[in-house]
Coordinates of C-alpha atoms in Angstrom, one line a residue:
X1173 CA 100.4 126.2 104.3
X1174 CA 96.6 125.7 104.2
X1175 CA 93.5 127.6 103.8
X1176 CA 91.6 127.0 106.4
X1177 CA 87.4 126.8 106.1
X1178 CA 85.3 128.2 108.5
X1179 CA 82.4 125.2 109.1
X1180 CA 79.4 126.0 110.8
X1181 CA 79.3 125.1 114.5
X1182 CA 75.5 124.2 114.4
X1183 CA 73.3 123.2 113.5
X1184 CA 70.9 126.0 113.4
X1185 CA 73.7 127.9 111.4
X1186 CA 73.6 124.6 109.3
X1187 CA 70.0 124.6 109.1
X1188 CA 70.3 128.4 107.5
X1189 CA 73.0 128.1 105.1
X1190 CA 70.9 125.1 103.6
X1191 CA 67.7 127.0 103.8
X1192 CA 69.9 129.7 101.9
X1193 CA 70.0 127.5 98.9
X1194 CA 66.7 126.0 99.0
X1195 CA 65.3 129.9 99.0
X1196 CA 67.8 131.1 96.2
X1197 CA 66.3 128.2 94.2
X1198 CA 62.4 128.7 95.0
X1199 CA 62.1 131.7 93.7
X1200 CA 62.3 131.6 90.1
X1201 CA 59.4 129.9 90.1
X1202 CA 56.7 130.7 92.5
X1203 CA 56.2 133.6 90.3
X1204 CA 57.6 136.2 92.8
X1205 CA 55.0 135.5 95.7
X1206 CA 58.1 134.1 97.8
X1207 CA 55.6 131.4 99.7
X1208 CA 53.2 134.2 100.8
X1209 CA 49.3 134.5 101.0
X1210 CA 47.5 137.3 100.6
X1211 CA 50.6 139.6 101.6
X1212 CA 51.6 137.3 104.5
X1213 CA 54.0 134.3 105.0
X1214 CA 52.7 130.8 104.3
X1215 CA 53.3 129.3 107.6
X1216 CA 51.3 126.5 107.6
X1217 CA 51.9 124.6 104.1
X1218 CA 52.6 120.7 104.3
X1219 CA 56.5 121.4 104.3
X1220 CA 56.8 123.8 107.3
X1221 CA 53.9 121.7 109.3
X1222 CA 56.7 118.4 108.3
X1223 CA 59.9 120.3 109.7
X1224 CA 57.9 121.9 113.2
X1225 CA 56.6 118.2 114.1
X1226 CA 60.9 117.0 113.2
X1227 CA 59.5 114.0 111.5
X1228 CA 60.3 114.5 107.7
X1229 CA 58.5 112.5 105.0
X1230 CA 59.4 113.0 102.0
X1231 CA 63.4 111.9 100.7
X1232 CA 65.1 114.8 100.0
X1233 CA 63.7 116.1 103.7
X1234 CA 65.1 112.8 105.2
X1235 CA 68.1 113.0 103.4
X1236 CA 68.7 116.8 104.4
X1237 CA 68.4 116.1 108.2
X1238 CA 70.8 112.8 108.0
X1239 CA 73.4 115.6 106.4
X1240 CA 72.9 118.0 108.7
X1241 CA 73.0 115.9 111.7
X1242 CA 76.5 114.3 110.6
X1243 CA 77.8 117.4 109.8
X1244 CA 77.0 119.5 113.3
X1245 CA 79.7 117.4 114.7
X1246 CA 82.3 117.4 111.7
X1247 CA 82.6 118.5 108.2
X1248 CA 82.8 115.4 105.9
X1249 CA 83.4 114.4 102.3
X1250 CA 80.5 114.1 99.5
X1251 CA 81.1 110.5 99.2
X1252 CA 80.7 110.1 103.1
X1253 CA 77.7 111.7 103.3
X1254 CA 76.3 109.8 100.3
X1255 CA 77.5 106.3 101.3
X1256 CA 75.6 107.6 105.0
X1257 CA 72.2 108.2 103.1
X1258 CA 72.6 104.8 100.9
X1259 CA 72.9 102.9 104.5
X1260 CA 69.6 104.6 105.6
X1261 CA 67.7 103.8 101.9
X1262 CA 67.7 107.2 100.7
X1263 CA 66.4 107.0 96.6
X1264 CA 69.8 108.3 94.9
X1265 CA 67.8 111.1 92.9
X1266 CA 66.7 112.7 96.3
X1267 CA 70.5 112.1 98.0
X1268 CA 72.6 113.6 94.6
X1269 CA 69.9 116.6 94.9
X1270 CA 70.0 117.2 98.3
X1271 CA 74.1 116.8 98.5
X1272 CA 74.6 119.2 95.5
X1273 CA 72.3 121.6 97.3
X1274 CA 74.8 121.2 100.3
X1275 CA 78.1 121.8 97.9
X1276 CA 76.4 124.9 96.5
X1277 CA 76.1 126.4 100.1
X1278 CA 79.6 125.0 100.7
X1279 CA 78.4 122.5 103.6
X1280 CA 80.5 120.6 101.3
X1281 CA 83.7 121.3 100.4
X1282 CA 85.8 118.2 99.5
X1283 CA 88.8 120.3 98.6
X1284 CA 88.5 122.5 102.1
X1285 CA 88.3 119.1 103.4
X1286 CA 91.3 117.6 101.8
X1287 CA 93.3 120.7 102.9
X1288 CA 92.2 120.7 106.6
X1289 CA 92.9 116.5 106.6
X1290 CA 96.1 117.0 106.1
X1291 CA 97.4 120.2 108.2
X1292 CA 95.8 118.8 110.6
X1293 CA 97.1 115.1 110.5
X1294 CA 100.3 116.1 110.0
X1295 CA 100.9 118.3 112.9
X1296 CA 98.7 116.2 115.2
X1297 CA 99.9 113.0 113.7
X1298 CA 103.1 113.5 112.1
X1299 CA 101.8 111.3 109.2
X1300 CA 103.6 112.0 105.6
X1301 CA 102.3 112.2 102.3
X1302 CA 101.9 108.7 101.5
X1303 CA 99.5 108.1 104.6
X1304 CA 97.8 111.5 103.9
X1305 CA 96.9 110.6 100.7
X1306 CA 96.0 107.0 101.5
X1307 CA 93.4 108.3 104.7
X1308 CA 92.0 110.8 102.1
X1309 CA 91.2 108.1 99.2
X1310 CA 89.0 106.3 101.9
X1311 CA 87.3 109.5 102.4
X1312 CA 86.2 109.2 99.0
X1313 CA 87.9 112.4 97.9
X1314 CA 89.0 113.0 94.3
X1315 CA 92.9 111.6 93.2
X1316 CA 93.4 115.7 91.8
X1317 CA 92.2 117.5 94.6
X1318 CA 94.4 115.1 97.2
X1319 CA 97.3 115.6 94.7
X1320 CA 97.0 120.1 95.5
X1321 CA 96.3 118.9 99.4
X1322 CA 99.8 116.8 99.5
X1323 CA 101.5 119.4 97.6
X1324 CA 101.4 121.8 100.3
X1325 CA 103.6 119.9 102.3
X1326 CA 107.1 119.8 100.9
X1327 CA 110.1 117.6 101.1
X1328 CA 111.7 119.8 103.9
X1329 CA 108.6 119.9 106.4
X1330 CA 108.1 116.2 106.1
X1331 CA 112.0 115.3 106.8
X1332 CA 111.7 118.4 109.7
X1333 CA 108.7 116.1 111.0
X1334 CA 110.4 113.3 110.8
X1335 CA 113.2 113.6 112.3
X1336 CA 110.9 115.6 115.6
X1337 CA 109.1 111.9 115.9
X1338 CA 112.4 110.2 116.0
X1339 CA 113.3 112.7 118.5
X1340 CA 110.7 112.4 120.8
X1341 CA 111.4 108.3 120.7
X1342 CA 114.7 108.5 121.2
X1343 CA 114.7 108.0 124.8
X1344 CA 112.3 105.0 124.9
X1345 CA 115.5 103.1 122.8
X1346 CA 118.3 103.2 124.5
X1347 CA 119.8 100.3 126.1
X1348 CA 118.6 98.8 122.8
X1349 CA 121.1 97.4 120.8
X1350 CA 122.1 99.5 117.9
X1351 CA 119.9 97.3 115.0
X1352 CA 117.4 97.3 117.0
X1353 CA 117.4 101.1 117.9
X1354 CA 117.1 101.6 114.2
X1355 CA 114.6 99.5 112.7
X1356 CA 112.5 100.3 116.0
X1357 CA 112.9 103.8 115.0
X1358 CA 112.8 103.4 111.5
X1359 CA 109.7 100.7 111.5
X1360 CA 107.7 103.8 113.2
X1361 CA 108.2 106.1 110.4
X1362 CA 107.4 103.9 107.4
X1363 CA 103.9 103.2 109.6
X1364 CA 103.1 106.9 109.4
X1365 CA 103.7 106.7 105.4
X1366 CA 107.7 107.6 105.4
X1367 CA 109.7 106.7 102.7
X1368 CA 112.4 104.1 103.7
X1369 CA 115.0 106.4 102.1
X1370 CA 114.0 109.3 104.5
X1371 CA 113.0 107.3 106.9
X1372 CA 116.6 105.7 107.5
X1373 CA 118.3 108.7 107.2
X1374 CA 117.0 110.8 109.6
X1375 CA 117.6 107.6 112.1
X1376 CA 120.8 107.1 111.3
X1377 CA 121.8 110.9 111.6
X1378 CA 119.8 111.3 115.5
X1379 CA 122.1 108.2 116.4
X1380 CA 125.2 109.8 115.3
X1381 CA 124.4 112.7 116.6
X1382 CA 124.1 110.3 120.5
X1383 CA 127.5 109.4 119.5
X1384 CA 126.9 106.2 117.4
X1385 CA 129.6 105.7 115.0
X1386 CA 127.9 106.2 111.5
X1387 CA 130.2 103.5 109.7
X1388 CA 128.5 100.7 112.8
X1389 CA 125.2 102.1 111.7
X1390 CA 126.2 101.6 108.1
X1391 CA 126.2 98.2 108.2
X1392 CA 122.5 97.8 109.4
X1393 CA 121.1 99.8 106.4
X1394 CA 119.6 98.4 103.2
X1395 CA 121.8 97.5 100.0
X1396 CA 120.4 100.1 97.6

């Protein structure tokens, strides 16, 4: 249901996409030379003495090896990595250059992001739209591109899911009283963002199916 984006896996392959970029963009103005000297390549300027000795000085050098240290491990959102470079003091001109550098490369990709969130925390987690959405918001990613993420999962799949979690719990209830059967089962949907609606549904229909009588149940439900 979900594109899926190939990240880097290091950071030496994170180190080259970036580098990419920062190439793409030097060369319309260093007059074609490309960083060479007399026919060779300038080795030995300030910037590639900073980045052999690993102790950057200037911002947007500081700010580039904070992003590509967080995102070696995982990718992240814009917002995350600029929140990261505010905590360490980063100028905001040199962090919105350095992070727009990283979304032209696509290091960052908040919309790849939103996707992957949610295929994967759905079928890892079984969480629903609602708690999709809500995890993505605190990622800092936009309210349209979580709308296109959420869409991908429809009605069907997240009833299909729902009713899988109740399955698997099933077990752990009985000898339960009936009640509490069902709002035990029904209280551990609506924490994973399921509508009460669905939520009670799908418990009611597992019971019946275990040979509760569905008029008993009936009387533990909601008033609509």
């Amino acid at each position: 249901m979900t594109r899926r984006t190939e990240w880097p896996d290091s950071e030496g392959e994170l180190r080259h996409a970036a580098g990419d970029a920062e190439t793409r963009r030097g060369r319309g103005g260093r007059g074609g030379r490309e960083g060479r000297r007399g026919g060779h390549e300038d080795s030995g300027g300030p910037s590639s003495s900073r980045a052999e000795s690993g102790s950057p000085r200037t911002p947007e050098e500081q700010a580039r090896a904070i992003c590509l240290r967080l995102l070696t491990g995982n990718p992240r959102t814009r917002k995350q990595l600029e929140d990261a470079l505010r905590r360490r003091d980063i100028p905001d001109e040199a962090a919105q250059e350095v992070l727009s550098r990283f979304e032209d490369v696509g290091l960052i990709d908040d919309a790849a992001f939103a996707d992957a969130w949610v295929e994967s925390r759905h079928h890892g987690r079984g969480l629903a739209r609602r708690a999709l959405a809500r995890e993505l918001r605190t990622k800092g990613v936009d309210s349209a591109l979580i709308d296109v993420a959420v869409s991908r999962l429809d009605s069907e799949q997240e009833e299909s899911t729902a009713r899988e979690l109740v399955d698997r719990k099933l077990r752990a209830t009985r000898g339960l009283d009936r009640e509490k059967r069902l709002r035990r089962l029904a209280g551990m949907l609506a924490r994973k963002g399921y509508a009460e609606g669905l939520a009670l549904r799908v418990v009611k229909q597992a019971l019946a199916e275990e040979g509760e009588d569905p008029e008993l149940l009936d009387h533990h439900l909601p008033d609509d």
